[in-house]
PDB file of C-alpha atoms in Angstrom:
ATOM      1  CA  MET M 201      19.291   0.532  -5.791  1.00  0.00           C
ATOM      2  CA  TYR M 202      18.957  -2.091  -3.018  1.00  0.00           C
ATOM      3  CA  LYS M 203      18.685  -0.685   0.476  1.00  0.00           C
ATOM      4  CA  ARG M 204      18.188  -2.011   3.968  1.00  0.00           C
ATOM      5  CA  VAL M 205      15.622   0.178   5.709  1.00  0.00           C
ATOM      6  CA  ARG M 206      13.771   0.333   9.018  1.00  0.00           C
ATOM      7  CA  LEU M 207      10.015   0.596   8.492  1.00  0.00           C
ATOM      8  CA  LYS M 208       6.854   0.658  10.579  1.00  0.00           C
ATOM      9  CA  ASP M 209       3.524  -0.851   9.599  1.00  0.00           C
ATOM     10  CA  THR M 210       0.416  -2.391  11.117  1.00  0.00           C
ATOM     11  CA  VAL M 211      -0.616  -6.018  10.707  1.00  0.00           C
ATOM     12  CA  GLU M 212      -3.849  -7.762  11.546  1.00  0.00           C
ATOM     13  CA  VAL M 213      -3.379 -10.921  13.584  1.00  0.00           C
ATOM     14  CA  PRO M 214      -6.348 -13.222  12.972  1.00  0.00           C
ATOM     15  CA  PRO M 215      -8.195 -14.637  16.017  1.00  0.00           C
ATOM     16  CA  GLU M 216      -6.842 -18.166  15.532  1.00  0.00           C
ATOM     17  CA  GLU M 217      -3.243 -16.834  15.781  1.00  0.00           C
ATOM     18  CA  LEU M 218      -3.695 -14.668  18.898  1.00  0.00           C
ATOM     19  CA  GLY M 219      -2.239 -17.332  21.207  1.00  0.00           C
ATOM     20  CA  ASP M 220       1.232 -16.796  19.708  1.00  0.00           C
ATOM     21  CA  VAL M 221       1.876 -13.182  18.707  1.00  0.00           C
ATOM     22  CA  SER M 222       5.612 -13.649  18.127  1.00  0.00           C
ATOM     23  CA  PRO M 223       8.165 -11.912  15.899  1.00  0.00           C
ATOM     24  CA  THR M 224       8.041 -14.976  13.619  1.00  0.00           C
ATOM     25  CA  LEU M 225       4.259 -14.667  13.158  1.00  0.00           C
ATOM     26  CA  VAL M 226       4.379 -10.897  12.666  1.00  0.00           C
ATOM     27  CA  LYS M 227       7.238 -11.292  10.150  1.00  0.00           C
ATOM     28  CA  ARG M 228       5.188 -13.799   8.122  1.00  0.00           C
ATOM     29  CA  LEU M 229       2.148 -11.495   8.175  1.00  0.00           C
ATOM     30  CA  LEU M 230       4.290  -8.509   7.115  1.00  0.00           C
ATOM     31  CA  GLN M 231       5.841 -10.564   4.313  1.00  0.00           C
ATOM     32  CA  ASP M 232       2.407 -11.582   3.037  1.00  0.00           C
ATOM     33  CA  LYS M 233       1.179  -8.003   3.197  1.00  0.00           C
ATOM     34  CA  LEU M 234       4.192  -6.060   1.903  1.00  0.00           C
ATOM     35  CA  GLU M 235       6.612  -8.084  -0.204  1.00  0.00           C
ATOM     36  CA  GLY M 236       6.311  -7.116  -3.860  1.00  0.00           C
ATOM     37  CA  ARG M 237       4.462  -3.888  -3.025  1.00  0.00           C
ATOM     38  CA  MET M 238       5.730  -0.612  -4.486  1.00  0.00           C
ATOM     39  CA  ASP M 239       5.971   2.507  -2.361  1.00  0.00           C
ATOM     40  CA  GLU M 240       6.939   5.947  -3.715  1.00  0.00           C
ATOM     41  CA  GLU M 241       9.223   6.631  -0.737  1.00  0.00           C
ATOM     42  CA  VAL M 242      11.100   3.327  -0.337  1.00  0.00           C
ATOM     43  CA  GLY M 243      10.594   1.624  -3.711  1.00  0.00           C
ATOM     44  CA  SER M 244       9.690  -2.041  -4.022  1.00  0.00           C
ATOM     45  CA  ILE M 245       9.756  -4.088  -0.823  1.00  0.00           C
ATOM     46  CA  VAL M 246      11.796  -7.170  -1.703  1.00  0.00           C
ATOM     47  CA  SER M 247      11.979  -8.864   1.688  1.00  0.00           C
ATOM     48  CA  VAL M 248      11.012  -8.314   5.316  1.00  0.00           C
ATOM     49  CA  THR M 249      14.148  -9.498   7.109  1.00  0.00           C
ATOM     50  CA  GLU M 250      13.636  -8.956  10.847  1.00  0.00           C
ATOM     51  CA  VAL M 251      10.923  -7.740  13.231  1.00  0.00           C
ATOM     52  CA  ARG M 252      12.499  -5.371  15.783  1.00  0.00           C
ATOM     53  CA  ASP M 253       9.515  -4.424  17.949  1.00  0.00           C
ATOM     54  CA  ILE M 254       5.828  -5.290  18.253  1.00  0.00           C
ATOM     55  CA  GLY M 255       3.548  -2.711  19.850  1.00  0.00           C
ATOM     56  CA  GLU M 256       0.443  -3.259  21.944  1.00  0.00           C
ATOM     57  CA  GLY M 257      -2.500  -4.827  20.134  1.00  0.00           C
ATOM     58  CA  THR M 258      -5.528  -2.735  19.215  1.00  0.00           C
ATOM     59  CA  VAL M 259      -9.036  -4.095  18.759  1.00  0.00           C
ATOM     60  CA  LEU M 260     -11.263  -2.330  16.251  1.00  0.00           C
ATOM     61  CA  PRO M 261     -15.079  -2.513  16.306  1.00  0.00           C
ATOM     62  CA  ASN M 262     -16.573  -5.100  13.945  1.00  0.00           C
ATOM     63  CA  ARG M 263     -13.135  -6.553  13.118  1.00  0.00           C
ATOM     64  CA  PRO M 264     -12.230 -10.090  14.228  1.00  0.00           C
ATOM     65  CA  GLY M 265      -8.446  -9.623  14.425  1.00  0.00           C
ATOM     66  CA  VAL M 266      -6.149  -7.616  16.654  1.00  0.00           C
ATOM     67  CA  TYR M 267      -3.950  -4.953  15.034  1.00  0.00           C
ATOM     68  CA  TYR M 268      -0.279  -4.652  16.001  1.00  0.00           C
ATOM     69  CA  GLU M 269       2.134  -1.950  14.936  1.00  0.00           C
ATOM     70  CA  ALA M 270       5.569  -3.383  14.204  1.00  0.00           C
ATOM     71  CA  ASP M 271       9.032  -1.925  13.596  1.00  0.00           C
ATOM     72  CA  PHE M 272      10.973  -4.070  11.161  1.00  0.00           C
ATOM     73  CA  ASP M 273      13.927  -4.193   8.788  1.00  0.00           C
ATOM     74  CA  ALA M 274      13.359  -4.749   5.090  1.00  0.00           C
ATOM     75  CA  VAL M 275      15.358  -4.923   1.890  1.00  0.00           C
ATOM     76  CA  THR M 276      13.983  -2.594  -0.776  1.00  0.00           C
ATOM     77  CA  PHE M 277      14.725  -1.948  -4.416  1.00  0.00           C
ATOM     78  CA  ASP M 278      14.530   1.750  -5.218  1.00  0.00           C
ATOM     79  CA  PRO M 279      15.712   2.645  -8.724  1.00  0.00           C
ATOM     80  CA  GLN M 280      17.061   6.205  -8.876  1.00  0.00           C
ATOM     81  CA  MET M 281      16.901   8.608 -11.804  1.00  0.00           C
ATOM     82  CA  GLN M 282      20.165   8.614 -13.821  1.00  0.00           C
ATOM     83  CA  GLU M 283      21.366   5.446 -12.062  1.00  0.00           C
ATOM     84  CA  VAL M 284      23.359   3.052 -14.250  1.00  0.00           C
ATOM     85  CA  VAL M 285      22.037  -0.497 -13.965  1.00  0.00           C
ATOM     86  CA  ASP M 286      22.977  -3.896 -15.333  1.00  0.00           C
ATOM     87  CA  GLY M 287      20.117  -6.119 -16.372  1.00  0.00           C
ATOM     88  CA  THR M 288      19.020  -8.927 -18.630  1.00  0.00           C
ATOM     89  CA  VAL M 289      16.700  -8.655 -21.621  1.00  0.00           C
ATOM     90  CA  VAL M 290      13.526 -10.556 -20.696  1.00  0.00           C
ATOM     91  CA  GLU M 291      11.394  -9.749 -23.754  1.00  0.00           C
ATOM     92  CA  VAL M 292      11.917  -8.160 -27.160  1.00  0.00           C
ATOM     93  CA  VAL M 293       9.043  -6.416 -28.919  1.00  0.00           C
ATOM     94  CA  GLU M 294       8.723  -4.279 -32.029  1.00  0.00           C
ATOM     95  CA  PHE M 295       9.205  -1.026 -30.106  1.00  0.00           C
ATOM     96  CA  GLY M 296      12.125  -2.108 -27.880  1.00  0.00           C
ATOM     97  CA  ALA M 297      13.257  -4.479 -25.174  1.00  0.00           C
ATOM     98  CA  PHE M 298      12.115  -5.095 -21.624  1.00  0.00           C
ATOM     99  CA  VAL M 299      15.091  -5.390 -19.288  1.00  0.00           C
ATOM    100  CA  GLY M 300      14.920  -7.097 -15.896  1.00  0.00           C
ATOM    101  CA  ILE M 301      16.600  -4.865 -13.311  1.00  0.00           C
ATOM    102  CA  GLY M 302      16.113  -6.353  -9.891  1.00  0.00           C
ATOM    103  CA  PRO M 303      12.474  -7.201  -9.134  1.00  0.00           C
ATOM    104  CA  VAL M 304      11.099  -4.909 -11.881  1.00  0.00           C
ATOM    105  CA  ASP M 305      11.428  -4.537 -15.643  1.00  0.00           C
ATOM    106  CA  GLY M 306      12.409  -1.366 -17.451  1.00  0.00           C
ATOM    107  CA  LEU M 307      11.651  -0.470 -21.065  1.00  0.00           C
ATOM    108  CA  LEU M 308      14.562   0.189 -23.387  1.00  0.00           C
ATOM    109  CA  HIS M 309      12.855   1.835 -26.368  1.00  0.00           C
ATOM    110  CA  VAL M 310      14.334   0.945 -29.751  1.00  0.00           C
ATOM    111  CA  SER M 311      15.346   4.602 -30.247  1.00  0.00           C
ATOM    112  CA  GLN M 312      17.385   4.453 -27.009  1.00  0.00           C
ATOM    113  CA  ILE M 313      19.440   1.341 -27.818  1.00  0.00           C
ATOM    114  CA  SER M 314      21.781   2.450 -30.593  1.00  0.00           C
ATOM    115  CA  ASP M 315      22.404   5.183 -33.139  1.00  0.00           C
ATOM    116  CA  GLU M 316      22.001   2.488 -35.796  1.00  0.00           C
ATOM    117  CA  TYR M 317      18.569   1.516 -37.125  1.00  0.00           C
ATOM    118  CA  LEU M 318      17.417  -1.683 -35.402  1.00  0.00           C
ATOM    119  CA  ALA M 319      14.785  -3.826 -37.093  1.00  0.00           C
ATOM    120  CA  PHE M 320      12.540  -6.207 -35.148  1.00  0.00           C
ATOM    121  CA  ASP M 321      13.151  -9.848 -36.043  1.00  0.00           C
ATOM    122  CA  ALA M 322      10.015 -11.560 -34.714  1.00  0.00           C
ATOM    123  CA  GLU M 323      11.163 -15.035 -35.726  1.00  0.00           C
ATOM    124  CA  ASN M 324      14.318 -14.836 -33.584  1.00  0.00           C
ATOM    125  CA  GLN M 325      12.855 -12.486 -30.942  1.00  0.00           C
ATOM    126  CA  GLN M 326      15.600  -9.891 -31.407  1.00  0.00           C
ATOM    127  CA  LEU M 327      16.376  -6.418 -32.642  1.00  0.00           C
ATOM    128  CA  ALA M 328      19.009  -6.459 -35.379  1.00  0.00           C
ATOM    129  CA  SER M 329      21.171  -3.892 -37.152  1.00  0.00           C
ATOM    130  CA  ASN M 330      21.950  -4.268 -40.860  1.00  0.00           C
ATOM    131  CA  GLU M 331      24.929  -1.891 -40.554  1.00  0.00           C
ATOM    132  CA  SER M 332      27.028  -3.726 -37.939  1.00  0.00           C
ATOM    133  CA  ASN M 333      25.200  -7.082 -37.685  1.00  0.00           C
ATOM    134  CA  ARG M 334      24.718  -6.431 -33.949  1.00  0.00           C
ATOM    135  CA  THR M 335      21.675  -8.011 -32.329  1.00  0.00           C
ATOM    136  CA  LEU M 336      19.869  -7.657 -29.024  1.00  0.00           C
ATOM    137  CA  GLY M 337      17.785 -10.602 -27.860  1.00  0.00           C
ATOM    138  CA  VAL M 338      16.284 -12.337 -24.841  1.00  0.00           C
ATOM    139  CA  ASP M 339      18.817 -13.242 -22.109  1.00  0.00           C
ATOM    140  CA  ASP M 340      21.388 -10.696 -23.350  1.00  0.00           C
ATOM    141  CA  ALA M 341      23.136  -8.795 -20.559  1.00  0.00           C
ATOM    142  CA  ILE M 342      22.919  -5.028 -20.929  1.00  0.00           C
ATOM    143  CA  ARG M 343      24.007  -1.876 -19.108  1.00  0.00           C
ATOM    144  CA  ALA M 344      21.589   1.076 -19.200  1.00  0.00           C
ATOM    145  CA  ARG M 345      20.745   4.314 -17.425  1.00  0.00           C
ATOM    146  CA  ILE M 346      17.357   5.017 -15.802  1.00  0.00           C
ATOM    147  CA  VAL M 347      15.866   8.095 -17.461  1.00  0.00           C
ATOM    148  CA  THR M 348      12.199   7.958 -16.423  1.00  0.00           C
ATOM    149  CA  LYS M 349      10.408   6.534 -13.429  1.00  0.00           C
ATOM    150  CA  SER M 350       6.687   6.402 -12.705  1.00  0.00           C
ATOM    151  CA  ILE M 351       5.702   4.349  -9.655  1.00  0.00           C
ATOM    152  CA  ASP M 352       2.098   3.139  -9.317  1.00  0.00           C
ATOM    153  CA  GLU M 353       1.648   2.131  -5.660  1.00  0.00           C
ATOM    154  CA  ARG M 354      -1.852   0.721  -6.183  1.00  0.00           C
ATOM    155  CA  ASN M 355      -0.859  -1.527  -9.075  1.00  0.00           C
ATOM    156  CA  PRO M 356       2.921  -2.143  -9.054  1.00  0.00           C
ATOM    157  CA  ARG M 357       2.759  -3.924 -12.411  1.00  0.00           C
ATOM    158  CA  ASP M 358       1.719  -0.610 -13.969  1.00  0.00           C
ATOM    159  CA  SER M 359       4.876   1.116 -12.697  1.00  0.00           C
ATOM    160  CA  LYS M 360       7.106   2.228 -15.542  1.00  0.00           C
ATOM    161  CA  ILE M 361      10.872   2.628 -15.737  1.00  0.00           C
ATOM    162  CA  GLY M 362      12.414   4.039 -18.912  1.00  0.00           C
ATOM    163  CA  LEU M 363      15.994   3.208 -19.864  1.00  0.00           C
ATOM    164  CA  THR M 364      18.606   4.437 -22.336  1.00  0.00           C
ATOM    165  CA  ALA M 365      21.726   2.694 -23.601  1.00  0.00           C
ATOM    166  CA  LYS M 366      22.916   5.249 -26.166  1.00  0.00           C
ATOM    167  CA  GLN M 367      25.626   6.922 -24.108  1.00  0.00           C
ATOM    168  CA  PRO M 368      29.276   5.806 -24.041  1.00  0.00           C
ATOM    169  CA  GLY M 369      29.824   2.873 -21.659  1.00  0.00           C
ATOM    170  CA  LEU M 370      26.218   1.716 -22.000  1.00  0.00           C
ATOM    171  CA  GLY M 371      24.761  -1.053 -24.157  1.00  0.00           C
ATOM    172  CA  LYS M 372      24.823  -4.799 -24.563  1.00  0.00           C
ATOM    173  CA  HIS M 373      27.767  -6.247 -22.624  1.00  0.00           C
ATOM    174  CA  GLY M 374      29.045  -8.015 -25.759  1.00  0.00           C
ATOM    175  CA  TRP M 375      29.050  -4.717 -27.668  1.00  0.00           C
ATOM    176  CA  LEU M 376      30.934  -2.990 -24.859  1.00  0.00           C
ATOM    177  CA  GLU M 377      33.584  -5.738 -24.916  1.00  0.00           C
ATOM    178  CA  GLU M 378      33.916  -5.464 -28.724  1.00  0.00           C
ATOM    179  CA  ASP M 379      34.330  -1.680 -28.483  1.00  0.00           C
ATOM    180  CA  HIS M 380      36.931  -2.078 -25.726  1.00  0.00           C
ATOM    181  CA  GLU M 381      38.916  -4.606 -27.793  1.00  0.00           C
ATOM    182  CA  LYS M 382      38.819  -2.259 -30.836  1.00  0.00           C
ATOM    183  CA  ARG M 383      40.123   0.636 -28.699  1.00  0.00           C
ATOM    184  CA  GLU M 384      42.914  -1.554 -27.270  1.00  0.00           C
ATOM    185  CA  ALA M 385      43.915  -2.726 -30.769  1.00  0.00           C
ATOM    186  CA  THR M 386      44.007   0.853 -32.094  1.00  0.00           C
ATOM    187  CA  ALA M 387      45.978   2.055 -29.067  1.00  0.00           C
ATOM    188  CA  GLY M 388      48.565  -0.697 -29.624  1.00  0.00           C
ATOM    189  CA  GLU M 389      49.263   0.330 -33.237  1.00  0.00           C
TER     190      GLU M 389
END
């Protein structure tokens, strides 16, 4: 999920900054350029942590800045298919719940939450079951598995991650604790 990686990229140093091409400046420029960007190979770049090397500057015709290639370390978030993740419900809608997992949100479709029918309660911003009185609402902690992943590098907000919580050991943390307590009580009889 989170990884520390060594990357290489090019930054443009504007003319007014050319007097001090330092690792600190290059790090700031890389952060401005890359943090929050999605990349199919490394995932979402969360933070540029350290600049390791700055190459020779290159001047391009009709461009005011000087371009430097830099090697740097970064922390990335790269959700993997079938990975089990813990997250927090950030929004509940009629068709499911959006779950914050790291710097991105995944969709937990209503059909992938429970075997029970869950109705949308717009007034309380939750999905509720009439059978067991279980509810899923904003700020609830949940464990889910990543089942689909579509990364849009050009527009990271359009990237989609699909989740399921129907398998054993997955679901709202409160439900998992209730199920565990029921199993313990039955085992003690």
